[in-house]
CSV table of C-alpha atoms in Angstrom, one decimal:
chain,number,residue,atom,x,y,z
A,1255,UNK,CA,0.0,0.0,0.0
A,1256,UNK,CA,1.8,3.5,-0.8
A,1257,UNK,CA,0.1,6.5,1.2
A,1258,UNK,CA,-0.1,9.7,-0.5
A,1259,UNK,CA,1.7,12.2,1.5
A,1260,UNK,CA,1.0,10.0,4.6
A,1261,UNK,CA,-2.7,10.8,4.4
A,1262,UNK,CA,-4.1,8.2,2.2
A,1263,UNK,CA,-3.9,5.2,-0.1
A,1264,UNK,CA,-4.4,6.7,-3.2
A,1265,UNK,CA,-2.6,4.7,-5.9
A,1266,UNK,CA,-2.1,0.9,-6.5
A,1267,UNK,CA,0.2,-0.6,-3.9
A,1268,UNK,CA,2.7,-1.2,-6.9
A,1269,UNK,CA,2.7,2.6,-7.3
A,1270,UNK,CA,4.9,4.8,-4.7
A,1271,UNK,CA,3.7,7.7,-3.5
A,1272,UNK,CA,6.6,10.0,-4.7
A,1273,UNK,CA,5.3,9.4,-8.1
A,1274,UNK,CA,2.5,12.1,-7.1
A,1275,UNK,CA,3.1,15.5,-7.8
A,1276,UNK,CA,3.5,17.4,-4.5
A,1277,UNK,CA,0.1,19.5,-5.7
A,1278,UNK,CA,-1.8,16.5,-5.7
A,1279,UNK,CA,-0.7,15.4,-2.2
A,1280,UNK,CA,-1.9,19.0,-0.9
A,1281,UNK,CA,-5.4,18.9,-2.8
A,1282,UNK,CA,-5.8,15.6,-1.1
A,1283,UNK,CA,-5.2,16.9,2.0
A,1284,UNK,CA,-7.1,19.8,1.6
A,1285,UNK,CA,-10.3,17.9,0.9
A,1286,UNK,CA,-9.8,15.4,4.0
A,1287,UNK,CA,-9.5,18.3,6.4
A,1288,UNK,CA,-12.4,20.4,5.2
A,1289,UNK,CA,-15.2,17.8,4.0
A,1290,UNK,CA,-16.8,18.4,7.1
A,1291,UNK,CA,-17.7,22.0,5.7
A,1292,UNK,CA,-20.8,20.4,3.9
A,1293,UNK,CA,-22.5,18.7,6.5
A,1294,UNK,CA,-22.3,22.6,8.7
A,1295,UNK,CA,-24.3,23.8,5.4
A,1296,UNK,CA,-27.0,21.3,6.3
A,1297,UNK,CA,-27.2,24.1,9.3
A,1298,UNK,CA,-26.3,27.3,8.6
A,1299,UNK,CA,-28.0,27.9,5.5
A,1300,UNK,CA,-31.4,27.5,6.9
A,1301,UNK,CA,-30.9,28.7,10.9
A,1302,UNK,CA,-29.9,32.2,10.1
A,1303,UNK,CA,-33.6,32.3,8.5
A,1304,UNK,CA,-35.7,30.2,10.6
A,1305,UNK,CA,-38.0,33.1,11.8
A,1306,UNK,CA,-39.2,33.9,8.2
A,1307,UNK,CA,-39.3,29.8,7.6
A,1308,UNK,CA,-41.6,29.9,10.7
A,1309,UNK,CA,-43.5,32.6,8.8
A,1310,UNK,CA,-43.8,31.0,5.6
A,1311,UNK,CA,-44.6,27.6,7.1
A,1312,UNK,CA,-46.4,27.9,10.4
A,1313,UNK,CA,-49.5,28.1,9.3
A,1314,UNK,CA,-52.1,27.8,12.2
A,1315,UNK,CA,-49.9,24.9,14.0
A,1316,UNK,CA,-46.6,25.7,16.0
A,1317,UNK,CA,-44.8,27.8,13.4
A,1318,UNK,CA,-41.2,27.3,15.8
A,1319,UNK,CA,-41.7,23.1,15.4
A,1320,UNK,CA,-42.5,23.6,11.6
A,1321,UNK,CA,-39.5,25.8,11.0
A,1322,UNK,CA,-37.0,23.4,13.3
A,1323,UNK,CA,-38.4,20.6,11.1
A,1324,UNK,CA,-36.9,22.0,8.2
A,1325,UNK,CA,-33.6,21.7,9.7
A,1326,UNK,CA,-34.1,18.4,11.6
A,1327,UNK,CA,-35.0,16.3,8.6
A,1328,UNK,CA,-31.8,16.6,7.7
A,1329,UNK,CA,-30.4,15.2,11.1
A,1330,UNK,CA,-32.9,12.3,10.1
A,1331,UNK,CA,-31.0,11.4,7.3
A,1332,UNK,CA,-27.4,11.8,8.9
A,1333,UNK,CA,-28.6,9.3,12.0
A,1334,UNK,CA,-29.8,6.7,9.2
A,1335,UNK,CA,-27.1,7.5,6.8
A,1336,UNK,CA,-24.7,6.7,10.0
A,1337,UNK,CA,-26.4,3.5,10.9
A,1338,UNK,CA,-26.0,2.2,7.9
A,1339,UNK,CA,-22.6,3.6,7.0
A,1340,UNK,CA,-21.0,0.1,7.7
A,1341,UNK,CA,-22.8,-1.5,4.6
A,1342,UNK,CA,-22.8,2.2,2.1
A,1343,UNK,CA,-19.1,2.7,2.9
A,1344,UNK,CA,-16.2,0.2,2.7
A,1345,UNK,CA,-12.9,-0.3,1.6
A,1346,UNK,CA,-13.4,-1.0,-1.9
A,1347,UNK,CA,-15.5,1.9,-3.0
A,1348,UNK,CA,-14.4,5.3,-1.1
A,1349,UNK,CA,-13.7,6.9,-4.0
A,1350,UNK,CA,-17.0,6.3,-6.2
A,1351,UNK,CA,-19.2,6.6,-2.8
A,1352,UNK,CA,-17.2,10.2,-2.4
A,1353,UNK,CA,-18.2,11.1,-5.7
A,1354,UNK,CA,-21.8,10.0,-5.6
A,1355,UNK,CA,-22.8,11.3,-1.9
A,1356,UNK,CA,-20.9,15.2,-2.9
A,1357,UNK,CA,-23.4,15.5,-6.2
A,1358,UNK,CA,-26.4,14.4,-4.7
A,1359,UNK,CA,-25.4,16.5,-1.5
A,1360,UNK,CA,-25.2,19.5,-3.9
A,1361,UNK,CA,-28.4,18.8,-6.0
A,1362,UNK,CA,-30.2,18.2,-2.9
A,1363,UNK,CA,-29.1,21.3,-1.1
A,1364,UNK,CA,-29.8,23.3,-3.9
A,1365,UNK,CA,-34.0,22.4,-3.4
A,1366,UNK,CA,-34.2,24.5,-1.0
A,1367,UNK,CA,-33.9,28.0,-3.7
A,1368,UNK,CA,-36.8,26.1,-5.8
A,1369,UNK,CA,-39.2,23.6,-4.0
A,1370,UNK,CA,-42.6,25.4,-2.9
A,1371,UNK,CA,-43.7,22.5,-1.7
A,1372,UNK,CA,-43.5,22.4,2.7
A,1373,UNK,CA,-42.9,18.6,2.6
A,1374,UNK,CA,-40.9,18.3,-0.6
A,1375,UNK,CA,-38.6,20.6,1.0
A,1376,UNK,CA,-38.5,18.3,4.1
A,1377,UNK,CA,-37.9,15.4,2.1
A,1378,UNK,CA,-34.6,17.1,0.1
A,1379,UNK,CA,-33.3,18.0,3.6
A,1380,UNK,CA,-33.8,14.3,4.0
A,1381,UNK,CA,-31.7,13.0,1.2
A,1382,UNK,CA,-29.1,16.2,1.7
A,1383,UNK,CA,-28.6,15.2,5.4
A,1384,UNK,CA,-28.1,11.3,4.0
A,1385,UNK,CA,-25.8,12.1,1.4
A,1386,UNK,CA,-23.7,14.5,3.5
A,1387,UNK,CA,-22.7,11.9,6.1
A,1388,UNK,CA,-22.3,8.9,3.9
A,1389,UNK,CA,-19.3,11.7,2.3
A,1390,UNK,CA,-18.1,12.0,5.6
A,1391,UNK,CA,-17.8,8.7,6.8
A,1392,UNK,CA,-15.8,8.0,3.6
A,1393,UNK,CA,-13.3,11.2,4.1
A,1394,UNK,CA,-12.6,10.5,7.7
A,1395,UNK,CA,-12.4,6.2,6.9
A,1396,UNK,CA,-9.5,7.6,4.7
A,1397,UNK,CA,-7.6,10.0,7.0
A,1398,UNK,CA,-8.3,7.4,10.5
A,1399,UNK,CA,-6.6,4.7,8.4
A,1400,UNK,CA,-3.3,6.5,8.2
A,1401,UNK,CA,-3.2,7.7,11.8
A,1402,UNK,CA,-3.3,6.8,15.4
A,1403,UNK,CA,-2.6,7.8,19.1
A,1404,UNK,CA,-1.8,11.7,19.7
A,1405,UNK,CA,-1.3,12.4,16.0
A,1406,UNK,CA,-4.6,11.1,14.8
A,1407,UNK,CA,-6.6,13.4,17.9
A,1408,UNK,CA,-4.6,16.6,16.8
A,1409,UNK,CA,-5.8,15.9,12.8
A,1410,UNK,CA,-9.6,15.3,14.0
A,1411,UNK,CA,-9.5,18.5,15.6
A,1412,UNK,CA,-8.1,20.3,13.3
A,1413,UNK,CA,-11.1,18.8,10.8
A,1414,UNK,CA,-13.0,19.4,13.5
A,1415,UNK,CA,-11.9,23.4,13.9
A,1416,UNK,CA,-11.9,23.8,9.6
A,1417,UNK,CA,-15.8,22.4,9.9
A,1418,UNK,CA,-16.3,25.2,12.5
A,1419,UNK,CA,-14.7,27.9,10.3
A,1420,UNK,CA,-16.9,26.9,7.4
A,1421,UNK,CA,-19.8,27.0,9.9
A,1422,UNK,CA,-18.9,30.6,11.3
A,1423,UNK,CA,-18.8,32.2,7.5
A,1424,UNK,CA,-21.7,30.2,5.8
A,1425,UNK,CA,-23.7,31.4,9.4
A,1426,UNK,CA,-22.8,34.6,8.6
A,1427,UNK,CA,-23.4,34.9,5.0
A,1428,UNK,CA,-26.5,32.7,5.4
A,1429,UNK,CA,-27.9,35.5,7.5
A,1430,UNK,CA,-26.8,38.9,5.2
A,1431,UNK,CA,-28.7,36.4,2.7
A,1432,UNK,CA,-31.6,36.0,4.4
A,1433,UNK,CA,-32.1,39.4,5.6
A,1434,UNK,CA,-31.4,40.9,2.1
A,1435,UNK,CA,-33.0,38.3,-0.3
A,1436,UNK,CA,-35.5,36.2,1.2
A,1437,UNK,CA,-35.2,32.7,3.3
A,1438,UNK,CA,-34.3,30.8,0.3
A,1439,UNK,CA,-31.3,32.9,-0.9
A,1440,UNK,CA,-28.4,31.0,1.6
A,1441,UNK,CA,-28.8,27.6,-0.6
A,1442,UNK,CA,-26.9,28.9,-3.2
A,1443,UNK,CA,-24.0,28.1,-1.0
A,1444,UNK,CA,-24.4,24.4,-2.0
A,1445,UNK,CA,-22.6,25.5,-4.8
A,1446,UNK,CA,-19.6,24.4,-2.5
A,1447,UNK,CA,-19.6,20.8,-2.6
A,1448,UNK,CA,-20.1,20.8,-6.1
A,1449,UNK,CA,-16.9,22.6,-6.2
A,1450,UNK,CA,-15.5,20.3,-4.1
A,1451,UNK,CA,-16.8,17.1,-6.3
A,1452,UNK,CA,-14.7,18.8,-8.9
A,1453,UNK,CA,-12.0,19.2,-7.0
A,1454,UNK,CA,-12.1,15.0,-5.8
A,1455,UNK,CA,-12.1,14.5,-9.4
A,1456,UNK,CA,-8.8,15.8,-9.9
A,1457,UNK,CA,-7.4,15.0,-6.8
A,1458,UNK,CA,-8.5,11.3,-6.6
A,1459,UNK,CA,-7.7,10.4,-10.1
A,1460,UNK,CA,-6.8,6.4,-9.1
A,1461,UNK,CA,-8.8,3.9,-7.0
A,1462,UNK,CA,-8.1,4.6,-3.5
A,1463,UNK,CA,-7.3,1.2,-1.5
A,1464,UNK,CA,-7.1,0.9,2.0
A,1465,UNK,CA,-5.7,-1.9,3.9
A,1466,UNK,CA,-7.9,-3.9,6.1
A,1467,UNK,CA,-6.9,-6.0,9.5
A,1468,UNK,CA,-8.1,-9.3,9.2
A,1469,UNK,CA,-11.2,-10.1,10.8
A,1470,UNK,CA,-10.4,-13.5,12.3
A,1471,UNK,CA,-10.9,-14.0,15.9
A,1472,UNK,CA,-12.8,-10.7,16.2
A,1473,UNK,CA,-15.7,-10.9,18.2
A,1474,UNK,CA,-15.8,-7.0,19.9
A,1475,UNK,CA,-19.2,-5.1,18.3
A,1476,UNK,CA,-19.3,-1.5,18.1
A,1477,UNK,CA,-21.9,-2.2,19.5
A,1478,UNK,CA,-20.6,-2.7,23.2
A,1479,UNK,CA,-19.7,0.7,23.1
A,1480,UNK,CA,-23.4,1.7,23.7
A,1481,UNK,CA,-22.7,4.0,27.0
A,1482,UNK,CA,-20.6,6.5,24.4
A,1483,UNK,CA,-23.3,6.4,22.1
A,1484,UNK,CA,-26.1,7.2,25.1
A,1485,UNK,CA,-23.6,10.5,25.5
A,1486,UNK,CA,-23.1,11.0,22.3
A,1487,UNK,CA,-26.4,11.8,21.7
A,1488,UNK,CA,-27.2,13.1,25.3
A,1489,UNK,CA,-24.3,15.7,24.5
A,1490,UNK,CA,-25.6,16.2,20.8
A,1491,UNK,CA,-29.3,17.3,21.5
A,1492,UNK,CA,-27.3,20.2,24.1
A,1493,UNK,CA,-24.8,20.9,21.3
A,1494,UNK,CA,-27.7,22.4,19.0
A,1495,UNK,CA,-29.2,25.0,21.3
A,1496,UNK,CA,-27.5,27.8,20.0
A,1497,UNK,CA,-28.7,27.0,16.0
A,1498,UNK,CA,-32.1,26.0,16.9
A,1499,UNK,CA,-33.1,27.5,20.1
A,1500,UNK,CA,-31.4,30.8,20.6
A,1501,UNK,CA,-33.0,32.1,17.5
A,1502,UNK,CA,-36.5,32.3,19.3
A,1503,UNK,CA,-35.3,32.7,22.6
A,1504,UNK,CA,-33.5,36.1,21.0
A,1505,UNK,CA,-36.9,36.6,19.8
A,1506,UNK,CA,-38.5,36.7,22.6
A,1507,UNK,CA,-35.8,39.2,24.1
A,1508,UNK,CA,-36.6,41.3,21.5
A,1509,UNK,CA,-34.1,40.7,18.6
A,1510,UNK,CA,-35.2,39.8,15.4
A,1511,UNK,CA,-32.4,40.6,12.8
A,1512,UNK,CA,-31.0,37.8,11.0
A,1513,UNK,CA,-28.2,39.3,10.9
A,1514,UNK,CA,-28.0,39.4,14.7
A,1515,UNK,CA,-29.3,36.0,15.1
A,1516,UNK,CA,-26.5,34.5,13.0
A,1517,UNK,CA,-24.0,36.0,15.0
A,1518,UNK,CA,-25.0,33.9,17.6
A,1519,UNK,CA,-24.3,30.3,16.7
A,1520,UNK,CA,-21.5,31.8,14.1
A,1521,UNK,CA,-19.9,33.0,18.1
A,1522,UNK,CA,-20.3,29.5,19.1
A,1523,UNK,CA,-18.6,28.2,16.2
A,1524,UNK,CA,-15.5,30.7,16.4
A,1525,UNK,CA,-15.1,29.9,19.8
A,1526,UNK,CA,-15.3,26.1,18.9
A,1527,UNK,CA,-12.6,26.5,16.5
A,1528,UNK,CA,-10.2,27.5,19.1
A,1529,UNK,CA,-10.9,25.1,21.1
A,1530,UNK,CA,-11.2,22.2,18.4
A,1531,UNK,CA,-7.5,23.0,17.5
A,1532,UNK,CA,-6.6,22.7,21.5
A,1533,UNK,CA,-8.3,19.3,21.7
A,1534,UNK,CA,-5.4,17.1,21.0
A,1535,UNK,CA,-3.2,18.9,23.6
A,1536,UNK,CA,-6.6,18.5,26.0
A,1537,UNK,CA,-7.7,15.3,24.9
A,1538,UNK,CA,-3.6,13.7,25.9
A,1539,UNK,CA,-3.8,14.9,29.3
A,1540,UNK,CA,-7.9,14.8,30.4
A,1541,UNK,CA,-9.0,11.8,28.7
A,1542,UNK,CA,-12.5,10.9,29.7
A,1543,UNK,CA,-12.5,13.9,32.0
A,1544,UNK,CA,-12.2,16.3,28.3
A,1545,UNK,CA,-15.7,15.6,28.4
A,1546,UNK,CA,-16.5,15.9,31.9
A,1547,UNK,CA,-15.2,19.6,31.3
A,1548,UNK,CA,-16.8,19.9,28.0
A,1549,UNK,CA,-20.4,19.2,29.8
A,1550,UNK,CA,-19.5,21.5,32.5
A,1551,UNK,CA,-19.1,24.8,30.4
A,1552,UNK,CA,-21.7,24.0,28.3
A,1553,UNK,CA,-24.4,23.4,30.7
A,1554,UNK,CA,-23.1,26.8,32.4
A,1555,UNK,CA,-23.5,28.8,29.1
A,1556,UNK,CA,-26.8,27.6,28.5
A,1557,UNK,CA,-28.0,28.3,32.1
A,1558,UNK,CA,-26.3,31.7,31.9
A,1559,UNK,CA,-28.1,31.9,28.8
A,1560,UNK,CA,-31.6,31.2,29.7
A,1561,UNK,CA,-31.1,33.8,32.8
A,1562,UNK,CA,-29.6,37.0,31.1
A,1563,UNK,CA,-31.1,39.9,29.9
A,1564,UNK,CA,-29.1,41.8,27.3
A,1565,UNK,CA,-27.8,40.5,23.9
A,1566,UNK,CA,-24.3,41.1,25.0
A,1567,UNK,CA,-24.3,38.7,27.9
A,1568,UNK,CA,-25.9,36.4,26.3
A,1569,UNK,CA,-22.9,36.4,23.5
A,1570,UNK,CA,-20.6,35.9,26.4
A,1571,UNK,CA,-22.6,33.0,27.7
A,1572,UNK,CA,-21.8,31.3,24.2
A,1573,UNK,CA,-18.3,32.0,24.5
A,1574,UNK,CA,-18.5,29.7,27.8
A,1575,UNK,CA,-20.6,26.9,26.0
A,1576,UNK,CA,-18.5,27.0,22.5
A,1577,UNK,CA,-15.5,26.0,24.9
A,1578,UNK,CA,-17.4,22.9,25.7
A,1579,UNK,CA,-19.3,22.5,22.6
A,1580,UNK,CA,-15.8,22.5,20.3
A,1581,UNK,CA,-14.4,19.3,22.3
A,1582,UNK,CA,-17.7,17.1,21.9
A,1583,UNK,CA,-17.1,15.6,18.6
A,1584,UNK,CA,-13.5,14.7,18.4
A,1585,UNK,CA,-14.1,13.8,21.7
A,1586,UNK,CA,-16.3,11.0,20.3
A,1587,UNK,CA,-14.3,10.2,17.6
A,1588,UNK,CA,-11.2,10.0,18.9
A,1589,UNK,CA,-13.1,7.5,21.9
A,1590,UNK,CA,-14.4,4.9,19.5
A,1591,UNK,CA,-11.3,4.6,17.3
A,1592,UNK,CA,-9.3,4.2,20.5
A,1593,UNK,CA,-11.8,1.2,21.3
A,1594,UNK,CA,-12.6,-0.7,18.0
A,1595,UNK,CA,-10.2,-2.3,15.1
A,1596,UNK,CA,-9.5,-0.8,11.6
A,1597,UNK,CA,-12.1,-3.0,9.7
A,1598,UNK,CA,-14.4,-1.8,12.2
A,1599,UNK,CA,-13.7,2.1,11.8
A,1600,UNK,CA,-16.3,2.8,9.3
A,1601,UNK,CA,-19.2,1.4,11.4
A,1602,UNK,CA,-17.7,2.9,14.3
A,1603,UNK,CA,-17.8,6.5,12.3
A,1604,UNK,CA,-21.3,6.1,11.2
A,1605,UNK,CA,-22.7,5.3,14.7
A,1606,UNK,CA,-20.7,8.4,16.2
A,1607,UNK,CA,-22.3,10.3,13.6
A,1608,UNK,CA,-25.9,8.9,13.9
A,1609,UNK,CA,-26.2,9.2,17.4
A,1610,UNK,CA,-25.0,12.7,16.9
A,1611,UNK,CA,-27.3,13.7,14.2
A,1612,UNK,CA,-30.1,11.8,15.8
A,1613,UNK,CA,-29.7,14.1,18.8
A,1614,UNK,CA,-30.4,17.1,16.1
A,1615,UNK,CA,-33.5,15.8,15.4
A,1616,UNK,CA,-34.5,15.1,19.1
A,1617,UNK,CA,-33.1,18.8,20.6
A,1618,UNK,CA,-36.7,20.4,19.6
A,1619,UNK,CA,-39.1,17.3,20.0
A,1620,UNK,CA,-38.2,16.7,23.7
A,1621,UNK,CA,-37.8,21.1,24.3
A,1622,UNK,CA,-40.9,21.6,22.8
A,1623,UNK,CA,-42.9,20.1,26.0
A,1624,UNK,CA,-40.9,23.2,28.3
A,1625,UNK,CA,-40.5,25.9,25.5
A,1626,UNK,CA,-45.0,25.4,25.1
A,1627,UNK,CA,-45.4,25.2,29.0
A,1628,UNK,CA,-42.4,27.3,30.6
A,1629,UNK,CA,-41.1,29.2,27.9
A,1630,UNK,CA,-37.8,29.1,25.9
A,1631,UNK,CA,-35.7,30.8,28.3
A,1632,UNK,CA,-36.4,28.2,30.8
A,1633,UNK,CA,-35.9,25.5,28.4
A,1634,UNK,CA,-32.4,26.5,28.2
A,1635,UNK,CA,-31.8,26.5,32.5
A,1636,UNK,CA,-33.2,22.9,31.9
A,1637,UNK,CA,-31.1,22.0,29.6
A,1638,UNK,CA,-28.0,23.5,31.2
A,1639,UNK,CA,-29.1,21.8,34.6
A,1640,UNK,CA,-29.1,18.7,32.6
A,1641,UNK,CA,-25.9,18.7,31.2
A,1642,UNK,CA,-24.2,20.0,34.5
A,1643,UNK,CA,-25.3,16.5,36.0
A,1644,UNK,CA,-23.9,14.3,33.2
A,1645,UNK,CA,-21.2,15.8,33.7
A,1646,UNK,CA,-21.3,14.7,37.3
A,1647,UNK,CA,-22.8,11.2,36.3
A,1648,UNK,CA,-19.8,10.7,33.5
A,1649,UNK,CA,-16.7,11.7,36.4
A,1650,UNK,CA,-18.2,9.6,38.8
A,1651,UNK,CA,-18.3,6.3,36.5
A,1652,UNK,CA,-14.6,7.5,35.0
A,1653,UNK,CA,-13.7,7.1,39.0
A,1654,UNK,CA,-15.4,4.0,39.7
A,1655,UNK,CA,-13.9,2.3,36.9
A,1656,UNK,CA,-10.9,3.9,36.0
A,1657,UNK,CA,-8.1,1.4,34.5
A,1658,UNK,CA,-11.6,-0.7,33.5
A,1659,UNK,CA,-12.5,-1.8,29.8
A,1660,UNK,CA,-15.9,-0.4,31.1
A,1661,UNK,CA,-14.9,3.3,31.5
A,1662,UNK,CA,-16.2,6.1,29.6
């Protein structure tokens, strides 16, 4: 097998990788690190607009559930894509299953500027959210193959902290968009991965071939590792409150700017990306406890959220949960590669990513019983309260079985 630049098999093993011009190595690269950019779009082309989605769409129902639905389908589709990720994905068809999930992602994305219909739209964000993590699973199959121990935790957060820059500018623009041209203006920016299926053309001009370990004697599931998924999810539904919560509970404060909506969750991505880039240096000397810290500020932001008054404290409360909020999913990652074998990493992948994205879909389902009865700024003191004692839950099972195969 010859490893192109030490990222990925991307030639015949009888092929060495210095036959590959340098430029080729760094397009490679280039996509690996920011395919996650896609999957944000999912997000922040329809958040910065869901007030005047809840307009359009509300019509004598809840308008806040029939707006969140149109960014939750495509959630849906990222917690099925990722269940089934382990059959779509496998060694002996990245590259085509690259190539097919990117143009479907992009035609799918680009529904939203045309379809009139409320549940036509819901379906594309079904199929976009699909295709989006099936692309993923295959990207970070590729780079997880070539790395392990500290190395492998500082490239997954620097994916991690590229996805969150692409998530603070697409927020951003999203909103000028959507204040300037109407809700459907920020799917143009699906443009993107069709760039970037042009770009895999080039850069993945040979079958890409990965080795496998041989499954003989393995009898470990993925499956075992059910407590990370529990938190993985538990952790996901909190890690969505700024994208589609704040929006409403800024409108009940008063604020109804897009453009000062989308600042919110674009804070909490900035923040992320600092801390995303700081999560190998974290993640080597916390372990389990990274995400004993990461629940911590993140339930505190959210509580200092809910209780506030002003816009401007309620920006510094995101600071506090973006903290948290950038170590959650290399956390995850990082856990389950550490756990299972390379022929297992694309299942594993998929299932970090499903629980994830099925949390997306649950964040306003299981608010909307306190938003309707309490109001939104106590759903987010629930919330908080909630994550402050997983945090507790998670240190104490990290202490009573540290050393144990059954720790965190």
């Amino acid at each position: 097998m010859a490893a192109v630049g030490g990222i990925v098999s991307d030639t015949p093993a009888t092929a060495p990788a210095t036959e590959l011009p340098a430029w080729r190595r760094a397009l490679v690269i280039f996509i690996l690190l920011t395919g996650g950019i896609k999957s944000a779009l999912a997000f922040t082309t329809v958040v910065p607009a869901l007030q005047l989605i809840a307009k359009e769409f509300g019509g004598q129902g809840d308008d806040v559930l029939s707006a969140q639905f149109v960014v939750t389908l495509a959630p849906v589709g990222m917690a099925l894509s990722g269940l089934l990720a382990g059959l779509v994905v496998s060694n002996r068809n990245l590259r085509n299953t690259m190539f097919l999930s990117l143009g479907i992602c992009t035609v799918a994305g680009l529904m939203q500027l045309v379809v009139q219909n409320y549940y036509l739209l819901l379906a594309s964000r079904f199929v976009l959210g699909f295709s989006a993590v099936v692309a993923d699973v295959a990207m970070t199959s590729i780079l997880a193959a070539q790395f392990a121990g500290a190395l492998r935790s500082k490239l997954i957060g620097y994916r991690q902290a590229i996805s969150s820059i692409g998530t603070v500018s697409t927020m951003l623009l999203g909103g000028w968009l959507a204040q300037n041209y109407g809700w459907r203006a920020p799917g143009i920016m699906f443009l993107l991965p069709g760039f970037m299926l042009l770009l895999a053309f080039v850069a993945f001009d040979r079958p890409i071939h990965l080795e496998r370990a041989p499954k003989g004697g393995e009898s470990f599931s993925v499956w075992q590792l059910w407590p990370l998924l529990l938190l993985s999810l538990v952790m996901s539904i909190g890690h969505t409150m700024p994208s589609f919560q704040m929006p409403f509970l800024l409108r009940d404060n008063g604020v109804t700017s897009a453009v000062l909506v989308s600042r919110v969750p674009a804070l909490s991505s900035a923040v992320s990306i600092v801390a995303a880039f700081g999560f190998g240096f974290v993640y080597a000397r916390l372990g389990a406890w990274t995400l004993v810290a990461a629940a911590i500020l993140m339930g505190s932001g959210f509580i200092g959220a809910g209780l506030v008054p002003t816009y401007e404290l309620i920006l510094l409360c995101v600071v506090i949960e973006g903290i948290g909020a950038g170590w959650t999913m290399p956390f995850f990652l990082n856990r389950f590669l550490d756990k299972v074998s390379p022929s297992q990493r694309s299942s594993a992948i998929g299932l970090v990513q499903s629980s994830l994205f099925l949390g997306h879909f649950l964040n306003p389902i299981l608010t909307a019983p306190i938003r309707l009865n309490l109001g939104i700024h106590a759903t987010f003191v629930a919330v908080g309260a909630a994550l402050i004692l997983v945090a507790a839950f998670i240190g104490a099972w990290t202490l009573a079985f540290r050393g144990s195969a059954r720790g965190i």
